[in-house]
Each structure stands twice: as structure tokens, then as C-alpha cells.
């Protein structure tokens, strides 16, 4: 596996972000082992920053450290996926409701700028860039809720399904729908409509859940048929 070498003065952080992107974008498949030696060779670094990055990824929930097997990219059962999305839907709904009540003009301006950048990525069909901007928007809404406990819970639970949220936009029609929902979020925040914002956020996550369940079910059927 060839991986472009990160270019950063802060090498441990660059390695962490690179491995994180590979996991979220599915370039390291769920259930795959993270081989420290191979990753170190691909990135032209020692195994020390690789080991540190893997520990951080395990703390985030993107990697499982299994005795006698090492570091394995998180692989969720379909039931785990549904349960996790259902929890995230409620967390995002509550977060959106609080954000609509508490958001300041500076945060709204930042969200508008991110939305503009995200739309440009969507127009280019640059899914990687789009997703990173999308994640920043969701985190900013979460911060605007001004509830540190909620923010911590959101980050912990969301990490488990980031790779699946990324894949949910690979369907063109569903991706377009997600973009429309983001504009609705921004409109609700501008008018401080907390009830509408909660509803949009919950529906947004539930739509993603349905896309992911359909995708995983289709893949399971395909594997069963071919075997």
C-alpha cells in the first residue's frame, strides 16, 4: 500500500491525521490489521509516531486493540450501526436545538463560510474535501450548543461511525439531499428556530442511517451470493 508522505513540522499529528483519514475514507478497510512496520515504511517514518497515532485512534474508537492480534480497524455489526446512528440522531438533534438558541453572529458567519466551501467541494464532486468540511460544520454546531458534556459525548460516539457517514454520500441522489439539508440547518440557525433545527438534525442523521443500512445489507447479500 503506497501512502503519500505527510508534510508537516508536527510529524506525530500529521501521522495521526493521515491514518485517521485512511480509516474514515475506507482506504484501510474495517477489520483490517494496522501493521506498524508496513505503515512506517509507507510513510517513511519510524514506528514510534505510528504507534502513538494508533493509540490515539484507539482512544477515539476508530481502532480496536485486541490481544494477540494487535490494532484492528473498527468493524461494527449491522445492529451496532443502527444503535449508534440512533444515539447520534438524538445527540445531534439536542445539539442543534441548543445551537439555535445560543449561536452568536461570529459562529454563524463561520458556518456560512464553511457552507460555501463545502458547496464548492460538492460542485467538484470532491468527496474527501466535502466530508472534512461537513465534519467541521457539525462540530461547530455542536460547539455552538455550549454544552461541553454533549460535545464530548458527540465526539466519542460519532467516531464509531465516521467511516460510514463518509460512505453515505457516495450515492449521488442521497448526497444531493444531504446538501439541501445542510442549507436548511443554516436557515434554521439564522432564524434561531430551535424546534425546526432539532427536527432537521434528527432527520439528517436518520437519512444517513437508512443509506448506510441499505449499503451494508446489499454488500452482505452480494458476499453471500458470490460465496
PDB file of N, CA and C in Angstrom, residues 69-175:
ATOM      1  N   UNK A  69      -3.666  -9.993  18.507  1.00  0.00           N
ATOM      2  CA  UNK A  69      -3.962  -9.613  17.116  1.00  0.00           C
ATOM      3  C   UNK A  69      -3.439  -8.228  16.772  1.00  0.00           C
ATOM      4  N   UNK A  70      -3.298  -7.383  17.767  1.00  0.00           N
ATOM      5  CA  UNK A  70      -2.801  -6.034  17.532  1.00  0.00           C
ATOM      6  C   UNK A  70      -3.919  -5.044  17.261  1.00  0.00           C
ATOM      7  N   UNK A  71      -3.612  -4.029  16.457  1.00  0.00           N
ATOM      8  CA  UNK A  71      -4.572  -2.950  16.171  1.00  0.00           C
ATOM      9  C   UNK A  71      -5.407  -3.312  14.945  1.00  0.00           C
ATOM     10  N   UNK A  72      -6.728  -3.290  15.121  1.00  0.00           N
ATOM     11  CA  UNK A  72      -7.657  -3.657  14.048  1.00  0.00           C
ATOM     12  C   UNK A  72      -8.608  -2.486  13.787  1.00  0.00           C
ATOM     13  N   UNK A  73      -8.787  -2.133  12.514  1.00  0.00           N
ATOM     14  CA  UNK A  73      -9.742  -1.079  12.151  1.00  0.00           C
ATOM     15  C   UNK A  73     -11.140  -1.497  12.594  1.00  0.00           C
ATOM     16  N   UNK A  74     -11.831  -0.593  13.268  1.00  0.00           N
ATOM     17  CA  UNK A  74     -13.141  -0.899  13.838  1.00  0.00           C
ATOM     18  C   UNK A  74     -14.100  -1.466  12.788  1.00  0.00           C
ATOM     19  N   UNK A  75     -14.763  -2.550  13.148  1.00  0.00           N
ATOM     20  CA  UNK A  75     -15.780  -3.141  12.284  1.00  0.00           C
ATOM     21  C   UNK A  75     -17.042  -3.379  13.111  1.00  0.00           C
ATOM     22  N   UNK A  76     -18.111  -2.700  12.749  1.00  0.00           N
ATOM     23  CA  UNK A  76     -19.356  -2.781  13.508  1.00  0.00           C
ATOM     24  C   UNK A  76     -20.330  -3.759  12.860  1.00  0.00           C
ATOM     25  N   UNK A  77     -21.112  -4.431  13.683  1.00  0.00           N
ATOM     26  CA  UNK A  77     -22.206  -5.249  13.155  1.00  0.00           C
ATOM     27  C   UNK A  77     -23.319  -4.311  12.695  1.00  0.00           C
ATOM     28  N   UNK A  78     -24.246  -4.820  11.894  1.00  0.00           N
ATOM     29  CA  UNK A  78     -25.363  -4.006  11.424  1.00  0.00           C
ATOM     30  C   UNK A  78     -26.173  -3.476  12.611  1.00  0.00           C
ATOM     31  N   UNK A  79     -26.342  -4.304  13.630  1.00  0.00           N
ATOM     32  CA  UNK A  79     -27.085  -3.892  14.820  1.00  0.00           C
ATOM     33  C   UNK A  79     -26.362  -2.743  15.529  1.00  0.00           C
ATOM     34  N   UNK A  80     -25.033  -2.857  15.641  1.00  0.00           N
ATOM     35  CA  UNK A  80     -24.237  -1.782  16.253  1.00  0.00           C
ATOM     36  C   UNK A  80     -24.402  -0.478  15.476  1.00  0.00           C
ATOM     37  N   UNK A  81     -24.393  -0.589  14.154  1.00  0.00           N
ATOM     38  CA  UNK A  81     -24.522   0.587  13.285  1.00  0.00           C
ATOM     39  C   UNK A  81     -25.849   1.299  13.540  1.00  0.00           C
ATOM     40  N   UNK A  82     -26.933   0.542  13.544  1.00  0.00           N
ATOM     41  CA  UNK A  82     -28.267   1.120  13.746  1.00  0.00           C
ATOM     42  C   UNK A  82     -28.354   1.783  15.113  1.00  0.00           C
ATOM     43  N   UNK A  83     -27.888   1.097  16.145  1.00  0.00           N
ATOM     44  CA  UNK A  83     -27.947   1.650  17.503  1.00  0.00           C
ATOM     45  C   UNK A  83     -27.115   2.929  17.621  1.00  0.00           C
ATOM     46  N   UNK A  84     -25.939   2.919  17.005  1.00  0.00           N
ATOM     47  CA  UNK A  84     -25.060   4.097  17.085  1.00  0.00           C
ATOM     48  C   UNK A  84     -25.669   5.288  16.359  1.00  0.00           C
ATOM     49  N   UNK A  85     -26.222   5.058  15.168  1.00  0.00           N
ATOM     50  CA  UNK A  85     -26.862   6.148  14.427  1.00  0.00           C
ATOM     51  C   UNK A  85     -28.065   6.697  15.192  1.00  0.00           C
ATOM     52  N   UNK A  86     -28.811   5.827  15.851  1.00  0.00           N
ATOM     53  CA  UNK A  86     -29.974   6.292  16.605  1.00  0.00           C
ATOM     54  C   UNK A  86     -29.558   7.185  17.774  1.00  0.00           C
ATOM     55  N   UNK A  87     -28.458   6.831  18.419  1.00  0.00           N
ATOM     56  CA  UNK A  87     -27.951   7.672  19.516  1.00  0.00           C
ATOM     57  C   UNK A  87     -27.458   9.015  18.977  1.00  0.00           C
ATOM     58  N   UNK A  88     -26.697   8.947  17.878  1.00  0.00           N
ATOM     59  CA  UNK A  88     -26.174  10.184  17.277  1.00  0.00           C
ATOM     60  C   UNK A  88     -27.301  11.099  16.824  1.00  0.00           C
ATOM     61  N   UNK A  89     -28.380  10.538  16.295  1.00  0.00           N
ATOM     62  CA  UNK A  89     -29.513  11.359  15.845  1.00  0.00           C
ATOM     63  C   UNK A  89     -30.058  12.200  16.997  1.00  0.00           C
ATOM     64  N   UNK A  90     -30.191  11.589  18.175  1.00  0.00           N
ATOM     65  CA  UNK A  90     -30.717  12.325  19.327  1.00  0.00           C
ATOM     66  C   UNK A  90     -29.706  13.344  19.845  1.00  0.00           C
ATOM     67  N   UNK A  91     -28.425  12.977  19.849  1.00  0.00           N
ATOM     68  CA  UNK A  91     -27.383  13.914  20.287  1.00  0.00           C
ATOM     69  C   UNK A  91     -27.320  15.119  19.343  1.00  0.00           C
ATOM     70  N   UNK A  92     -27.384  14.855  18.039  1.00  0.00           N
ATOM     71  CA  UNK A  92     -27.325  15.953  17.065  1.00  0.00           C
ATOM     72  C   UNK A  92     -28.592  16.800  17.130  1.00  0.00           C
ATOM     73  N   UNK A  93     -29.735  16.161  17.366  1.00  0.00           N
ATOM     74  CA  UNK A  93     -30.978  16.918  17.496  1.00  0.00           C
ATOM     75  C   UNK A  93     -30.925  17.872  18.674  1.00  0.00           C
ATOM     76  N   UNK A  94     -30.471  17.375  19.816  1.00  0.00           N
ATOM     77  CA  UNK A  94     -30.349  18.209  21.016  1.00  0.00           C
ATOM     78  C   UNK A  94     -29.312  19.302  20.809  1.00  0.00           C
ATOM     79  N   UNK A  95     -28.200  18.929  20.172  1.00  0.00           N
ATOM     80  CA  UNK A  95     -27.143  19.892  19.876  1.00  0.00           C
ATOM     81  C   UNK A  95     -27.660  21.016  18.977  1.00  0.00           C
ATOM     82  N   UNK A  96     -28.412  20.648  17.934  1.00  0.00           N
ATOM     83  CA  UNK A  96     -28.956  21.650  17.024  1.00  0.00           C
ATOM     84  C   UNK A  96     -29.945  22.568  17.703  1.00  0.00           C
ATOM     85  N   UNK A  97     -30.769  21.986  18.572  1.00  0.00           N
ATOM     86  CA  UNK A  97     -31.749  22.786  19.314  1.00  0.00           C
ATOM     87  C   UNK A  97     -31.056  23.826  20.191  1.00  0.00           C
ATOM     88  N   UNK A  98     -30.034  23.398  20.928  1.00  0.00           N
ATOM     89  CA  UNK A  98     -29.297  24.326  21.791  1.00  0.00           C
ATOM     90  C   UNK A  98     -28.539  25.366  20.969  1.00  0.00           C
ATOM     91  N   UNK A  99     -27.953  24.915  19.850  1.00  0.00           N
ATOM     92  CA  UNK A  99     -27.193  25.834  18.996  1.00  0.00           C
ATOM     93  C   UNK A  99     -28.089  26.940  18.439  1.00  0.00           C
ATOM     94  N   UNK A 100     -29.298  26.582  18.035  1.00  0.00           N
ATOM     95  CA  UNK A 100     -30.224  27.588  17.502  1.00  0.00           C
ATOM     96  C   UNK A 100     -30.537  28.656  18.543  1.00  0.00           C
ATOM     97  N   UNK A 101     -30.567  28.260  19.800  1.00  0.00           N
ATOM     98  CA  UNK A 101     -30.838  29.224  20.873  1.00  0.00           C
ATOM     99  C   UNK A 101     -29.611  30.058  21.223  1.00  0.00           C
ATOM    100  N   UNK A 102     -28.416  29.455  21.121  1.00  0.00           N
ATOM    101  CA  UNK A 102     -27.217  30.089  21.677  1.00  0.00           C
ATOM    102  C   UNK A 102     -26.241  30.661  20.667  1.00  0.00           C
ATOM    103  N   UNK A 103     -26.372  30.322  19.387  1.00  0.00           N
ATOM    104  CA  UNK A 103     -25.338  30.666  18.415  1.00  0.00           C
ATOM    105  C   UNK A 103     -25.178  32.183  18.278  1.00  0.00           C
ATOM    106  N   UNK A 104     -23.905  32.604  18.163  1.00  0.00           N
ATOM    107  CA  UNK A 104     -23.601  34.033  18.035  1.00  0.00           C
ATOM    108  C   UNK A 104     -23.371  34.375  16.561  1.00  0.00           C
ATOM    109  N   UNK A 105     -23.289  35.669  16.268  1.00  0.00           N
ATOM    110  CA  UNK A 105     -23.118  36.114  14.880  1.00  0.00           C
ATOM    111  C   UNK A 105     -21.799  35.634  14.280  1.00  0.00           C
ATOM    112  N   UNK A 106     -20.739  35.619  15.105  1.00  0.00           N
ATOM    113  CA  UNK A 106     -19.426  35.188  14.608  1.00  0.00           C
ATOM    114  C   UNK A 106     -19.463  33.718  14.176  1.00  0.00           C
ATOM    115  N   UNK A 107     -20.111  32.874  14.972  1.00  0.00           N
ATOM    116  CA  UNK A 107     -20.222  31.450  14.629  1.00  0.00           C
ATOM    117  C   UNK A 107     -21.083  31.266  13.389  1.00  0.00           C
ATOM    118  N   UNK A 108     -22.142  32.059  13.265  1.00  0.00           N
ATOM    119  CA  UNK A 108     -22.985  31.981  12.071  1.00  0.00           C
ATOM    120  C   UNK A 108     -22.195  32.352  10.817  1.00  0.00           C
ATOM    121  N   UNK A 109     -21.376  33.382  10.927  1.00  0.00           N
ATOM    122  CA  UNK A 109     -20.554  33.798   9.785  1.00  0.00           C
ATOM    123  C   UNK A 109     -19.568  32.702   9.400  1.00  0.00           C
ATOM    124  N   UNK A 110     -18.984  32.059  10.413  1.00  0.00           N
ATOM    125  CA  UNK A 110     -18.043  30.965  10.141  1.00  0.00           C
ATOM    126  C   UNK A 110     -18.764  29.799   9.476  1.00  0.00           C
ATOM    127  N   UNK A 111     -19.961  29.502   9.937  1.00  0.00           N
ATOM    128  CA  UNK A 111     -20.745  28.418   9.340  1.00  0.00           C
ATOM    129  C   UNK A 111     -21.092  28.725   7.884  1.00  0.00           C
ATOM    130  N   UNK A 112     -21.446  29.970   7.611  1.00  0.00           N
ATOM    131  CA  UNK A 112     -21.770  30.357   6.235  1.00  0.00           C
ATOM    132  C   UNK A 112     -20.567  30.180   5.322  1.00  0.00           C
ATOM    133  N   UNK A 113     -19.377  30.543   5.835  1.00  0.00           N
ATOM    134  CA  UNK A 113     -18.144  30.406   5.047  1.00  0.00           C
ATOM    135  C   UNK A 113     -17.836  28.934   4.779  1.00  0.00           C
ATOM    136  N   UNK A 114     -18.012  28.099   5.813  1.00  0.00           N
ATOM    137  CA  UNK A 114     -17.777  26.669   5.648  1.00  0.00           C
ATOM    138  C   UNK A 114     -18.787  26.044   4.688  1.00  0.00           C
ATOM    139  N   UNK A 115     -20.029  26.506   4.782  1.00  0.00           N
ATOM    140  CA  UNK A 115     -21.076  26.019   3.876  1.00  0.00           C
ATOM    141  C   UNK A 115     -20.719  26.350   2.427  1.00  0.00           C
ATOM    142  N   UNK A 116     -20.204  27.558   2.202  1.00  0.00           N
ATOM    143  CA  UNK A 116     -19.805  27.984   0.860  1.00  0.00           C
ATOM    144  C   UNK A 116     -18.680  27.091   0.331  1.00  0.00           C
ATOM    145  N   UNK A 117     -17.684  26.825   1.182  1.00  0.00           N
ATOM    146  CA  UNK A 117     -16.573  25.947   0.787  1.00  0.00           C
ATOM    147  C   UNK A 117     -17.072  24.535   0.514  1.00  0.00           C
ATOM    148  N   UNK A 118     -17.976  24.064   1.365  1.00  0.00           N
ATOM    149  CA  UNK A 118     -18.498  22.719   1.202  1.00  0.00           C
ATOM    150  C   UNK A 118     -19.273  22.582  -0.107  1.00  0.00           C
ATOM    151  N   UNK A 119     -20.046  23.609  -0.457  1.00  0.00           N
ATOM    152  CA  UNK A 119     -20.790  23.587  -1.715  1.00  0.00           C
ATOM    153  C   UNK A 119     -19.840  23.557  -2.911  1.00  0.00           C
ATOM    154  N   UNK A 120     -18.705  24.247  -2.781  1.00  0.00           N
ATOM    155  CA  UNK A 120     -17.715  24.228  -3.863  1.00  0.00           C
ATOM    156  C   UNK A 120     -17.127  22.820  -4.016  1.00  0.00           C
ATOM    157  N   UNK A 121     -16.877  22.159  -2.887  1.00  0.00           N
ATOM    158  CA  UNK A 121     -16.379  20.777  -2.934  1.00  0.00           C
ATOM    159  C   UNK A 121     -17.419  19.851  -3.549  1.00  0.00           C
ATOM    160  N   UNK A 122     -18.684  20.085  -3.208  1.00  0.00           N
ATOM    161  CA  UNK A 122     -19.770  19.283  -3.772  1.00  0.00           C
ATOM    162  C   UNK A 122     -19.845  19.482  -5.283  1.00  0.00           C
ATOM    163  N   UNK A 123     -19.704  20.718  -5.729  1.00  0.00           N
ATOM    164  CA  UNK A 123     -19.759  21.014  -7.169  1.00  0.00           C
ATOM    165  C   UNK A 123     -18.632  20.304  -7.916  1.00  0.00           C
ATOM    166  N   UNK A 124     -17.467  20.151  -7.252  1.00  0.00           N
ATOM    167  CA  UNK A 124     -16.330  19.447  -7.856  1.00  0.00           C
ATOM    168  C   UNK A 124     -16.435  17.932  -7.672  1.00  0.00           C
ATOM    169  N   UNK A 125     -17.433  17.501  -6.899  1.00  0.00           N
ATOM    170  CA  UNK A 125     -17.586  16.083  -6.512  1.00  0.00           C
ATOM    171  C   UNK A 125     -16.324  15.594  -5.795  1.00  0.00           C
ATOM    172  N   UNK A 126     -15.758  16.483  -4.981  1.00  0.00           N
ATOM    173  CA  UNK A 126     -14.574  16.152  -4.184  1.00  0.00           C
ATOM    174  C   UNK A 126     -15.067  15.668  -2.826  1.00  0.00           C
ATOM    175  N   UNK A 127     -15.321  14.368  -2.730  1.00  0.00           N
ATOM    176  CA  UNK A 127     -15.941  13.819  -1.533  1.00  0.00           C
ATOM    177  C   UNK A 127     -15.056  13.953  -0.300  1.00  0.00           C
ATOM    178  N   UNK A 128     -13.755  13.794  -0.475  1.00  0.00           N
ATOM    179  CA  UNK A 128     -12.839  13.881   0.662  1.00  0.00           C
ATOM    180  C   UNK A 128     -12.863  15.270   1.282  1.00  0.00           C
ATOM    181  N   UNK A 129     -12.735  16.305   0.438  1.00  0.00           N
ATOM    182  CA  UNK A 129     -12.776  17.679   0.921  1.00  0.00           C
ATOM    183  C   UNK A 129     -14.146  18.007   1.494  1.00  0.00           C
ATOM    184  N   UNK A 130     -15.193  17.563   0.800  1.00  0.00           N
ATOM    185  CA  UNK A 130     -16.563  17.810   1.250  1.00  0.00           C
ATOM    186  C   UNK A 130     -16.777  17.247   2.652  1.00  0.00           C
ATOM    187  N   UNK A 131     -16.318  16.023   2.859  1.00  0.00           N
ATOM    188  CA  UNK A 131     -16.572  15.394   4.149  1.00  0.00           C
ATOM    189  C   UNK A 131     -15.832  16.108   5.283  1.00  0.00           C
ATOM    190  N   UNK A 132     -14.604  16.537   5.022  1.00  0.00           N
ATOM    191  CA  UNK A 132     -13.846  17.225   6.073  1.00  0.00           C
ATOM    192  C   UNK A 132     -14.537  18.541   6.457  1.00  0.00           C
ATOM    193  N   UNK A 133     -15.050  19.259   5.468  1.00  0.00           N
ATOM    194  CA  UNK A 133     -15.777  20.496   5.745  1.00  0.00           C
ATOM    195  C   UNK A 133     -17.104  20.197   6.446  1.00  0.00           C
ATOM    196  N   UNK A 134     -17.752  19.132   6.001  1.00  0.00           N
ATOM    197  CA  UNK A 134     -19.010  18.699   6.617  1.00  0.00           C
ATOM    198  C   UNK A 134     -18.805  18.408   8.102  1.00  0.00           C
ATOM    199  N   UNK A 135     -17.726  17.708   8.411  1.00  0.00           N
ATOM    200  CA  UNK A 135     -17.440  17.363   9.803  1.00  0.00           C
ATOM    201  C   UNK A 135     -17.169  18.622  10.628  1.00  0.00           C
ATOM    202  N   UNK A 136     -16.465  19.581  10.041  1.00  0.00           N
ATOM    203  CA  UNK A 136     -16.197  20.847  10.743  1.00  0.00           C
ATOM    204  C   UNK A 136     -17.505  21.580  11.041  1.00  0.00           C
ATOM    205  N   UNK A 137     -18.435  21.539  10.095  1.00  0.00           N
ATOM    206  CA  UNK A 137     -19.736  22.195  10.300  1.00  0.00           C
ATOM    207  C   UNK A 137     -20.486  21.540  11.454  1.00  0.00           C
ATOM    208  N   UNK A 138     -20.528  20.218  11.470  1.00  0.00           N
ATOM    209  CA  UNK A 138     -21.230  19.514  12.546  1.00  0.00           C
ATOM    210  C   UNK A 138     -20.580  19.796  13.903  1.00  0.00           C
ATOM    211  N   UNK A 139     -19.252  19.845  13.929  1.00  0.00           N
ATOM    212  CA  UNK A 139     -18.560  20.142  15.184  1.00  0.00           C
ATOM    213  C   UNK A 139     -18.811  21.582  15.629  1.00  0.00           C
ATOM    214  N   UNK A 140     -18.870  22.506  14.675  1.00  0.00           N
ATOM    215  CA  UNK A 140     -19.123  23.895  15.020  1.00  0.00           C
ATOM    216  C   UNK A 140     -20.537  24.078  15.582  1.00  0.00           C
ATOM    217  N   UNK A 141     -21.503  23.397  14.986  1.00  0.00           N
ATOM    218  CA  UNK A 141     -22.877  23.431  15.515  1.00  0.00           C
ATOM    219  C   UNK A 141     -22.880  22.868  16.934  1.00  0.00           C
ATOM    220  N   UNK A 142     -22.133  21.783  17.105  1.00  0.00           N
ATOM    221  CA  UNK A 142     -22.042  21.155  18.417  1.00  0.00           C
ATOM    222  C   UNK A 142     -21.420  22.103  19.446  1.00  0.00           C
ATOM    223  N   UNK A 143     -20.393  22.831  19.040  1.00  0.00           N
ATOM    224  CA  UNK A 143     -19.747  23.797  19.942  1.00  0.00           C
ATOM    225  C   UNK A 143     -20.694  24.946  20.277  1.00  0.00           C
ATOM    226  N   UNK A 144     -21.486  25.360  19.270  1.00  0.00           N
ATOM    227  CA  UNK A 144     -22.420  26.472  19.479  1.00  0.00           C
ATOM    228  C   UNK A 144     -23.504  26.117  20.486  1.00  0.00           C
ATOM    229  N   UNK A 145     -23.718  24.823  20.702  1.00  0.00           N
ATOM    230  CA  UNK A 145     -24.700  24.388  21.705  1.00  0.00           C
ATOM    231  C   UNK A 145     -24.242  24.782  23.110  1.00  0.00           C
ATOM    232  N   UNK A 146     -22.920  24.970  23.255  1.00  0.00           N
ATOM    233  CA  UNK A 146     -22.339  25.446  24.522  1.00  0.00           C
ATOM    234  C   UNK A 146     -22.622  24.481  25.679  1.00  0.00           C
ATOM    235  N   UNK A 147     -22.438  23.180  25.382  1.00  0.00           N
ATOM    236  CA  UNK A 147     -22.608  22.160  26.406  1.00  0.00           C
ATOM    237  C   UNK A 147     -21.432  21.181  26.291  1.00  0.00           C
ATOM    238  N   UNK A 148     -20.395  21.346  27.115  1.00  0.00           N
ATOM    239  CA  UNK A 148     -19.179  20.527  26.985  1.00  0.00           C
ATOM    240  C   UNK A 148     -19.427  19.029  27.118  1.00  0.00           C
ATOM    241  N   UNK A 149     -20.352  18.634  27.971  1.00  0.00           N
ATOM    242  CA  UNK A 149     -20.645  17.209  28.137  1.00  0.00           C
ATOM    243  C   UNK A 149     -21.233  16.638  26.854  1.00  0.00           C
ATOM    244  N   UNK A 150     -22.149  17.392  26.254  1.00  0.00           N
ATOM    245  CA  UNK A 150     -22.760  16.976  24.992  1.00  0.00           C
ATOM    246  C   UNK A 150     -21.696  16.870  23.894  1.00  0.00           C
ATOM    247  N   UNK A 151     -20.799  17.850  23.846  1.00  0.00           N
ATOM    248  CA  UNK A 151     -19.728  17.841  22.839  1.00  0.00           C
ATOM    249  C   UNK A 151     -18.844  16.607  22.985  1.00  0.00           C
ATOM    250  N   UNK A 152     -18.512  16.269  24.226  1.00  0.00           N
ATOM    251  CA  UNK A 152     -17.659  15.105  24.472  1.00  0.00           C
ATOM    252  C   UNK A 152     -18.358  13.815  24.053  1.00  0.00           C
ATOM    253  N   UNK A 153     -19.630  13.698  24.410  1.00  0.00           N
ATOM    254  CA  UNK A 153     -20.396  12.508  24.034  1.00  0.00           C
ATOM    255  C   UNK A 153     -20.506  12.375  22.518  1.00  0.00           C
ATOM    256  N   UNK A 154     -20.799  13.509  21.876  1.00  0.00           N
ATOM    257  CA  UNK A 154     -20.928  13.507  20.416  1.00  0.00           C
ATOM    258  C   UNK A 154     -19.640  13.015  19.757  1.00  0.00           C
ATOM    259  N   UNK A 155     -18.492  13.543  20.178  1.00  0.00           N
ATOM    260  CA  UNK A 155     -17.207  13.160  19.579  1.00  0.00           C
ATOM    261  C   UNK A 155     -16.921  11.676  19.787  1.00  0.00           C
ATOM    262  N   UNK A 156     -17.205  11.184  20.987  1.00  0.00           N
ATOM    263  CA  UNK A 156     -16.927   9.783  21.302  1.00  0.00           C
ATOM    264  C   UNK A 156     -17.793   8.838  20.473  1.00  0.00           C
ATOM    265  N   UNK A 157     -19.073   9.134  20.393  1.00  0.00           N
ATOM    266  CA  UNK A 157     -19.984   8.223  19.679  1.00  0.00           C
ATOM    267  C   UNK A 157     -19.828   8.374  18.172  1.00  0.00           C
ATOM    268  N   UNK A 158     -19.665   9.592  17.697  1.00  0.00           N
ATOM    269  CA  UNK A 158     -19.585   9.833  16.257  1.00  0.00           C
ATOM    270  C   UNK A 158     -18.362   9.180  15.635  1.00  0.00           C
ATOM    271  N   UNK A 159     -17.270   9.083  16.398  1.00  0.00           N
ATOM    272  CA  UNK A 159     -16.041   8.473  15.872  1.00  0.00           C
ATOM    273  C   UNK A 159     -16.291   7.054  15.387  1.00  0.00           C
ATOM    274  N   UNK A 160     -17.220   6.352  16.023  1.00  0.00           N
ATOM    275  CA  UNK A 160     -17.503   4.962  15.672  1.00  0.00           C
ATOM    276  C   UNK A 160     -18.101   4.819  14.268  1.00  0.00           C
ATOM    277  N   UNK A 161     -18.763   5.858  13.787  1.00  0.00           N
ATOM    278  CA  UNK A 161     -19.467   5.729  12.502  1.00  0.00           C
ATOM    279  C   UNK A 161     -19.000   6.750  11.467  1.00  0.00           C
ATOM    280  N   UNK A 162     -17.868   7.396  11.711  1.00  0.00           N
ATOM    281  CA  UNK A 162     -17.396   8.400  10.744  1.00  0.00           C
ATOM    282  C   UNK A 162     -17.177   7.799   9.363  1.00  0.00           C
ATOM    283  N   UNK A 163     -16.571   6.609   9.314  1.00  0.00           N
ATOM    284  CA  UNK A 163     -16.313   5.980   8.015  1.00  0.00           C
ATOM    285  C   UNK A 163     -17.617   5.695   7.271  1.00  0.00           C
ATOM    286  N   UNK A 164     -18.655   5.331   8.025  1.00  0.00           N
ATOM    287  CA  UNK A 164     -19.949   5.041   7.409  1.00  0.00           C
ATOM    288  C   UNK A 164     -20.646   6.326   6.968  1.00  0.00           C
ATOM    289  N   UNK A 165     -20.507   7.392   7.737  1.00  0.00           N
ATOM    290  CA  UNK A 165     -21.083   8.681   7.336  1.00  0.00           C
ATOM    291  C   UNK A 165     -20.420   9.165   6.047  1.00  0.00           C
ATOM    292  N   UNK A 166     -19.121   8.928   5.936  1.00  0.00           N
ATOM    293  CA  UNK A 166     -18.397   9.296   4.716  1.00  0.00           C
ATOM    294  C   UNK A 166     -18.965   8.538   3.515  1.00  0.00           C
ATOM    295  N   UNK A 167     -19.174   7.243   3.678  1.00  0.00           N
ATOM    296  CA  UNK A 167     -19.662   6.411   2.568  1.00  0.00           C
ATOM    297  C   UNK A 167     -21.098   6.749   2.186  1.00  0.00           C
ATOM    298  N   UNK A 168     -21.868   7.294   3.121  1.00  0.00           N
ATOM    299  CA  UNK A 168     -23.281   7.569   2.840  1.00  0.00           C
ATOM    300  C   UNK A 168     -23.465   8.619   1.751  1.00  0.00           C
ATOM    301  N   UNK A 169     -22.429   9.394   1.465  1.00  0.00           N
ATOM    302  CA  UNK A 169     -22.533  10.433   0.434  1.00  0.00           C
ATOM    303  C   UNK A 169     -22.062   9.955  -0.940  1.00  0.00           C
ATOM    304  N   UNK A 170     -21.729   8.674  -1.057  1.00  0.00           N
ATOM    305  CA  UNK A 170     -21.249   8.183  -2.341  1.00  0.00           C
ATOM    306  C   UNK A 170     -22.384   7.919  -3.326  1.00  0.00           C
ATOM    307  N   UNK A 171     -23.604   7.928  -2.845  1.00  0.00           N
ATOM    308  CA  UNK A 171     -24.788   7.862  -3.705  1.00  0.00           C
ATOM    309  C   UNK A 171     -25.157   9.290  -4.097  1.00  0.00           C
ATOM    310  N   UNK A 172     -25.161   9.579  -5.415  1.00  0.00           N
ATOM    311  CA  UNK A 172     -25.357  10.944  -5.890  1.00  0.00           C
ATOM    312  C   UNK A 172     -26.644  11.594  -5.426  1.00  0.00           C
ATOM    313  N   UNK A 173     -27.761  10.866  -5.483  1.00  0.00           N
ATOM    314  CA  UNK A 173     -29.062  11.415  -5.089  1.00  0.00           C
ATOM    315  C   UNK A 173     -29.083  11.706  -3.586  1.00  0.00           C
ATOM    316  N   UNK A 174     -28.569  10.759  -2.800  1.00  0.00           N
ATOM    317  CA  UNK A 174     -28.551  10.931  -1.344  1.00  0.00           C
ATOM    318  C   UNK A 174     -27.615  12.063  -0.947  1.00  0.00           C
ATOM    319  N   UNK A 175     -26.526  12.206  -1.681  1.00  0.00           N
ATOM    320  CA  UNK A 175     -25.567  13.283  -1.405  1.00  0.00           C
ATOM    321  C   UNK A 175     -26.235  14.638  -1.644  1.00  0.00           C
TER     322      UNK A 175
END
